[in-house]
């Protein structure tokens, strides 16, 4: 289910296609997304930088293009509630929210369903998934044509303003993504409201396009929760974060291996003592940080499943996506 998918050919993105929102443009945009390429598209809130949410390599490309220093979990966009229910477990509260505000600028965070296809990287390794049915008919048409959930943060470089037009997107990302679909200006201009429905009371994780008043009309009182899924973890004990923190202790910058350790490597170098490891994996033999990001959570999970007490992690460069990879590994090492 969760698979690495094809490694997208990013050299092909040297020129970003400007697609119109006619049938031809939408068909090509959907095809590029299915091929694992990055396509920015309009929603009613802001332009999103889309990637096939089931393809970890494609999702890693989002972090690379945005130069995001952390792997935060991304919203998976779907065309309707039925598609959302394939990916997440909806309790009564989540259903009420979806019925009241979808399609529209609301995102619900719900437990990921067993049969869900949104990859680990898009969920940042969490057991929950953020889902949204956008209000823009154009966006829903695109999502229906893709036929898979599409992960999409705002289509800007990290630390810059969210784009509300195709021109804004190109100002930040021209030459870094395959295409942008021009659908005019985004009417809401502000990201979606994010509400966690993880059992217990719903929590407002991020204010946005759906106002608190509107939420309260459906939910009664709304409790605020932190806009950080790691901090938010206690909201749903047992649900979150199993591989922000593997069961095994994580030892970083390992240049040699102790007997019985499981080992996570990057690049061609092989540390001393590797033959004493219970298991080892290489995130990318060729030293490709995008490939490494795509496989990181899955590799940690497999190494943890060996039952080793320690996962020793070799050095990983801090350039490009390496910063986010190291950030996640430090969190994993610091946990408990
Ligand atoms: O309006 C929007 O929501 C835009 C358009 C493109 O749809 N998208 C967007 O995505 O703003 P992004 O990735 O920038 O925002 C994701 C938000 C973050 O606040 C993140 O922490 C939260 O959703 N989030 C995602 N998954 C989560 C999870 N499993 N638990 C808690 N928070 C989560
Ligand atoms: Mg943003």
Coordinates of C-alpha atoms and ligand atoms in Angstrom, one line a residue:
X1 CA 0.0 0.0 0.0
X2 CA 2.4 2.7 1.2
X3 CA 5.1 2.4 -1.4
X4 CA 8.0 4.4 -2.6
X5 CA 6.5 4.6 -6.1
X6 CA 8.6 5.7 -9.0
X7 CA 11.4 8.2 -8.4
X8 CA 10.3 11.3 -10.2
X9 CA 12.7 12.8 -12.7
X10 CA 13.2 16.2 -11.2
X11 CA 15.6 17.3 -13.9
X12 CA 12.5 17.5 -16.1
X13 CA 11.2 20.4 -13.9
X14 CA 13.8 22.9 -15.0
X15 CA 10.9 24.6 -16.7
X16 CA 7.6 24.9 -14.9
X17 CA 4.6 24.4 -17.2
X18 CA 1.8 27.0 -16.8
X19 CA -1.4 25.1 -17.3
X20 CA -4.8 26.7 -17.9
X21 CA -7.7 25.2 -16.0
X22 CA -9.4 24.0 -19.1
X23 CA -9.9 20.3 -19.8
X24 CA -6.5 19.8 -21.4
X25 CA -4.6 21.6 -18.6
X26 CA -6.4 19.6 -15.9
X27 CA -5.8 16.3 -17.7
X28 CA -2.1 17.0 -18.0
X29 CA -1.9 18.2 -14.4
X30 CA -3.6 15.0 -13.1
X31 CA -1.3 12.9 -15.3
X32 CA 1.8 14.6 -13.9
X33 CA 0.6 14.1 -10.3
X34 CA 0.0 10.4 -11.0
X35 CA 3.6 10.2 -12.4
X36 CA 4.9 11.5 -9.1
X37 CA 5.6 15.0 -10.2
X38 CA 4.8 18.2 -8.3
X39 CA 1.9 20.3 -9.5
X40 CA 0.6 23.5 -7.8
X41 CA -3.1 24.0 -8.0
X42 CA -5.7 26.5 -6.8
X43 CA -7.9 25.8 -3.9
X44 CA -10.4 28.3 -2.3
X45 CA -7.9 29.0 0.5
X46 CA -4.5 29.3 -1.1
X47 CA -2.6 27.5 -3.9
X48 CA -1.4 24.1 -2.9
X49 CA 1.8 22.4 -3.9
X50 CA 0.4 19.0 -4.8
X51 CA 2.0 15.5 -4.9
X52 CA 0.6 12.0 -4.9
X53 CA 0.1 11.4 -1.2
X54 CA 0.6 7.7 -1.7
X55 CA 4.1 8.1 -3.2
X56 CA 6.7 8.9 -0.6
X57 CA 9.3 10.0 -3.2
X58 CA 6.8 12.5 -4.6
X59 CA 6.0 13.8 -1.1
X60 CA 9.7 14.1 -0.3
X61 CA 9.8 16.3 -3.4
X62 CA 7.4 18.8 -1.7
X63 CA 9.8 19.3 1.2
X64 CA 12.7 19.7 -1.2
X65 CA 11.0 22.2 -3.5
X66 CA 9.8 24.3 -0.5
X67 CA 13.1 23.9 1.3
X68 CA 11.2 23.0 4.4
X69 CA 13.6 22.2 7.2
X70 CA 11.1 19.9 9.0
X71 CA 8.8 17.2 7.9
X72 CA 5.6 18.4 9.3
X73 CA 2.5 16.3 8.4
X74 CA 0.7 17.5 5.3
X75 CA -3.0 17.7 4.5
X76 CA -4.2 15.0 2.1
X77 CA -6.8 16.5 -0.3
X78 CA -9.7 14.3 -1.6
X79 CA -12.7 15.0 -3.8
X80 CA -15.4 13.9 -1.4
X81 CA -16.3 12.4 2.0
X82 CA -16.4 8.9 0.6
X83 CA -12.8 9.2 -0.5
X84 CA -11.9 10.7 2.9
X85 CA -13.5 7.7 4.7
X86 CA -11.2 5.4 2.9
X87 CA -8.2 7.2 4.5
X88 CA -9.4 8.0 8.0
X89 CA -11.7 6.8 10.7
X90 CA -14.5 9.3 11.2
X91 CA -16.3 9.5 14.5
X92 CA -19.6 11.3 15.0
X93 CA -17.9 14.6 15.5
X94 CA -15.8 14.3 12.4
X95 CA -18.8 13.3 10.3
X96 CA -20.7 16.3 11.6
X97 CA -17.9 18.6 10.7
X98 CA -17.5 17.1 7.3
X99 CA -21.2 17.4 6.6
X100 CA -21.4 21.0 7.8
X101 CA -18.2 22.4 6.1
X102 CA -17.2 20.2 3.2
X103 CA -16.5 21.0 0.5
X104 CA -14.8 24.0 2.1
X105 CA -11.8 25.4 4.1
X106 CA -11.8 22.8 6.9
X107 CA -9.3 20.1 7.6
X108 CA -10.0 17.3 10.0
X109 CA -7.3 15.2 11.7
X110 CA -8.6 11.7 12.3
X111 CA -7.0 8.3 13.0
X112 CA -5.5 6.9 9.8
X113 CA -7.5 3.9 8.7
X114 CA -5.9 0.5 8.3
X115 CA -6.5 0.4 4.6
X116 CA -5.4 4.0 4.1
X117 CA -3.0 4.9 1.3
X118 CA -1.5 8.2 2.5
X119 CA 2.2 7.4 3.0
X120 CA 4.1 7.7 6.2
X121 CA 6.1 10.7 5.1
X122 CA 2.9 12.7 4.3
X123 CA 1.7 11.9 7.8
X124 CA 5.1 12.6 9.3
X125 CA 5.0 9.1 10.8
X126 CA 1.9 9.8 12.8
X127 CA -1.0 7.4 13.2
X128 CA -3.4 10.2 12.3
X129 CA -4.1 11.8 8.9
X130 CA -5.3 15.3 8.0
X131 CA -8.0 15.3 5.4
X132 CA -9.7 18.0 3.4
X133 CA -12.3 18.3 0.6
X134 CA -11.6 21.7 -0.9
X135 CA -14.4 24.1 -1.8
X136 CA -12.9 24.9 -5.2
X137 CA -14.7 22.8 -7.8
X138 CA -11.6 23.0 -10.0
X139 CA -9.5 21.4 -7.2
X140 CA -12.1 18.7 -6.7
X141 CA -12.2 17.9 -10.4
X142 CA -8.4 17.6 -10.4
X143 CA -8.5 15.3 -7.3
X144 CA -11.2 13.1 -9.0
X145 CA -9.0 12.9 -12.1
X146 CA -5.9 11.9 -10.0
X147 CA -7.9 9.2 -8.2
X148 CA -5.5 9.3 -5.2
X149 CA -5.2 11.6 -2.2
X150 CA -3.0 14.6 -3.0
X151 CA -0.8 16.0 -0.3
X152 CA -0.5 19.8 -0.6
X153 CA 0.9 22.4 1.7
X154 CA 0.8 26.0 0.5
X155 CA 2.8 26.4 -2.7
X156 CA 5.5 28.8 -1.4
X157 CA 9.0 28.4 -0.3
X158 CA 9.4 27.8 3.4
X159 CA 9.1 31.0 5.5
X160 CA 7.4 33.0 2.7
X161 CA 3.8 34.1 2.3
X162 CA 1.2 31.7 1.1
X163 CA 0.3 32.2 -2.6
X164 CA -3.1 33.2 -3.7
X165 CA -2.3 33.3 -7.5
X166 CA -0.4 31.3 -10.0
X167 CA 2.0 34.3 -10.4
X168 CA 2.8 34.1 -6.6
X169 CA 3.5 30.4 -7.0
X170 CA 5.9 31.0 -9.9
X171 CA 7.7 33.8 -8.0
X172 CA 8.7 31.2 -5.4
X173 CA 8.8 27.9 -7.3
X174 CA 9.4 28.4 -11.0
X175 CA 11.9 25.8 -12.2
X176 CA 11.4 23.7 -9.0
X177 CA 8.1 22.1 -9.8
X178 CA 6.6 20.4 -12.9
X179 CA 3.5 22.6 -13.4
X180 CA 1.1 25.1 -11.9
X181 CA -2.6 25.2 -12.9
X182 CA -3.8 28.7 -13.2
X183 CA -7.3 29.1 -11.7
X184 CA -7.3 32.8 -10.9
X185 CA -7.0 34.1 -7.4
X186 CA -7.9 32.1 -4.4
X187 CA -11.0 33.6 -2.7
X188 CA -10.4 32.8 0.9
X189 CA -6.7 33.7 0.9
X190 CA -6.1 32.0 4.3
X191 CA -5.4 28.4 5.0
X192 CA -8.0 26.0 6.2
X193 CA -9.1 25.6 9.8
X194 CA -7.6 22.4 11.2
X195 CA -9.6 20.4 13.8
X196 CA -8.4 17.2 15.5
X197 CA -11.1 14.6 16.0
X198 CA -9.2 11.9 17.8
X199 CA -11.6 10.8 20.5
X200 CA -12.5 13.1 23.4
X201 CA -13.3 16.6 22.6
X202 CA -12.5 18.1 19.2
X203 CA -9.5 20.5 19.2
X204 CA -8.9 23.5 17.1
X205 CA -5.3 23.0 16.0
X206 CA -5.1 25.9 13.5
X207 CA -7.6 28.8 13.0
X208 CA -8.4 29.4 9.4
X209 CA -11.1 29.8 6.8
X210 CA -13.9 28.4 8.9
X211 CA -14.4 30.7 11.9
X212 CA -14.6 29.6 15.5
X213 CA -18.2 30.8 15.6
X214 CA -19.1 28.6 12.7
X215 CA -17.4 25.6 14.4
X216 CA -19.2 26.3 17.7
X217 CA -22.6 26.3 16.0
X218 CA -21.9 22.7 15.0
X219 CA -19.8 21.5 18.0
X220 CA -20.8 23.6 20.9
X221 CA -17.6 24.6 22.7
X222 CA -14.3 24.2 20.9
X223 CA -11.1 23.6 22.8
X224 CA -7.8 24.9 21.5
X225 CA -5.0 22.5 20.8
X226 CA -1.4 23.3 19.9
X227 CA -0.6 23.5 16.2
X228 CA 2.1 21.0 16.5
X229 CA 1.3 17.3 16.2
X230 CA 4.1 16.3 18.5
X231 CA 2.9 18.6 21.3
X232 CA -0.7 17.6 20.4
X233 CA 0.1 13.9 20.9
X234 CA -1.3 13.7 24.4
X235 CA -4.7 14.7 22.9
X236 CA -5.0 11.1 21.7
X237 CA -2.9 8.8 23.9
X238 CA -1.8 5.7 22.1
X239 CA -2.8 7.1 18.7
X240 CA 0.1 9.2 17.8
X241 CA 3.8 9.3 17.2
X242 CA 4.7 5.6 17.4
X243 CA 7.5 6.3 15.1
X244 CA 8.4 9.8 16.0
X245 CA 9.8 7.6 18.7
X246 CA 10.8 4.1 17.9
X247 CA 10.7 1.6 20.8
X248 CA 14.5 1.2 20.4
X249 CA 16.9 3.8 21.6
X250 CA 18.3 5.9 18.7
X251 CA 22.1 6.6 18.6
X252 CA 23.1 9.3 16.2
X253 CA 26.3 10.0 14.2
X254 CA 27.4 6.4 14.7
X255 CA 30.7 5.7 12.9
X256 CA 31.0 2.2 14.3
X257 CA 28.5 -0.5 15.2
X258 CA 28.1 -2.4 18.5
X259 CA 27.1 -6.0 18.5
X260 CA 23.3 -6.4 18.3
X261 CA 22.5 -3.0 17.1
X262 CA 20.2 -2.3 14.1
X263 CA 21.8 0.2 11.8
X264 CA 20.5 2.9 9.5
X265 CA 23.0 4.3 6.9
X266 CA 23.2 6.9 4.2
X267 CA 25.5 6.8 1.2
X268 CA 28.1 4.3 0.2
X269 CA 30.2 4.4 3.4
X270 CA 30.1 1.2 5.7
X271 CA 30.9 1.6 9.4
X272 CA 33.3 -0.7 11.3
X273 CA 31.5 -3.6 12.9
X274 CA 28.6 -3.6 10.5
X275 CA 28.7 -7.4 10.3
X276 CA 27.8 -7.5 14.0
X277 CA 24.5 -5.7 13.4
X278 CA 21.3 -7.6 13.6
X279 CA 20.1 -5.7 10.6
X280 CA 21.0 -2.7 8.5
X281 CA 19.5 -0.5 5.8
X282 CA 20.8 2.1 3.6
X283 CA 18.5 5.1 3.0
X284 CA 20.2 5.9 -0.3
X285 CA 23.3 4.2 -1.6
X286 CA 23.8 7.0 -4.1
X287 CA 23.6 9.6 -1.4
X288 CA 20.3 11.1 -2.7
X289 CA 18.6 13.0 0.2
X290 CA 15.2 12.9 -1.5
X291 CA 15.3 9.1 -1.7
X292 CA 16.4 9.0 1.9
X293 CA 13.6 11.2 3.1
X294 CA 11.1 9.1 1.2
X295 CA 12.2 5.9 2.9
X296 CA 13.1 7.3 6.4
X297 CA 10.0 6.4 8.4
X298 CA 9.5 3.0 6.8
X299 CA 13.2 2.1 7.4
X300 CA 13.0 3.2 11.1
X301 CA 9.9 1.1 11.5
X302 CA 11.5 -2.0 10.0
X303 CA 14.6 -1.6 12.1
X304 CA 12.6 -1.2 15.2
X305 CA 10.7 -4.4 14.4
X306 CA 13.9 -6.4 14.6
X307 CA 13.6 -6.0 18.4
X308 CA 17.1 -4.5 18.6
X309 CA 17.6 -2.3 21.7
X310 CA 19.5 0.3 19.8
X311 CA 19.2 1.8 16.3
X312 CA 22.5 3.3 15.4
X313 CA 22.3 5.9 12.7
X314 CA 25.3 6.9 10.5
X315 CA 26.0 10.5 9.7
X316 CA 23.6 12.2 7.3
X317 CA 24.5 15.6 5.7
X318 CA 22.6 18.6 6.9
X319 CA 22.2 20.2 3.5
X320 CA 18.9 20.4 1.6
X321 CA 16.4 17.8 2.9
X322 CA 19.1 16.5 5.2
X323 CA 18.1 19.2 7.7
X324 CA 14.6 17.8 8.0
X325 CA 15.9 14.2 8.1
X326 CA 18.3 15.1 10.9
X327 CA 15.5 17.0 12.7
X328 CA 13.3 13.9 12.7
X329 CA 16.1 11.7 13.8
X330 CA 17.0 14.0 16.7
X331 CA 13.4 13.9 17.8
X332 CA 13.5 10.2 17.7
X333 CA 16.7 10.1 19.7
X334 CA 15.4 12.6 22.3
X335 CA 12.1 10.9 22.9
X336 CA 11.6 9.4 26.4
Ligands
LIG1 O1 -5.8 25.7 3.2 C1 -5.0 24.8 3.4 O2 -5.1 24.0 4.3 C2 -3.8 24.6 2.4 C3 -4.4 24.3 1.1 C4 -3.3 24.1 0.0 O3 -5.3 23.2 1.1 N1 -2.9 23.6 2.9 C5 -2.1 23.8 4.0 O4 -1.4 22.7 4.3 O5 -2.1 24.8 4.6 P1 -0.2 22.7 5.3 O6 0.6 21.4 5.0 O7 0.6 23.9 5.2 O8 -0.9 22.6 6.7 C6 -1.0 21.4 7.4 C7 -1.5 21.7 8.8 C8 -0.4 22.0 9.8 O9 -0.9 23.0 10.7 C9 -0.2 20.7 10.4 O10 0.5 20.8 11.6 C10 -1.6 20.1 10.5 O11 -2.2 20.6 9.3 N2 -1.6 18.7 10.5 C11 -1.5 17.8 9.4 N3 -1.6 16.5 9.8 C12 -1.7 16.6 11.1 C13 -1.8 15.5 12.1 N4 -1.8 14.2 11.8 N5 -1.9 15.9 13.4 C14 -2.0 17.2 13.7 N6 -1.9 18.2 12.9 C15 -1.7 17.9 11.6
LIG2 MG1 2.1 27.2 4.5

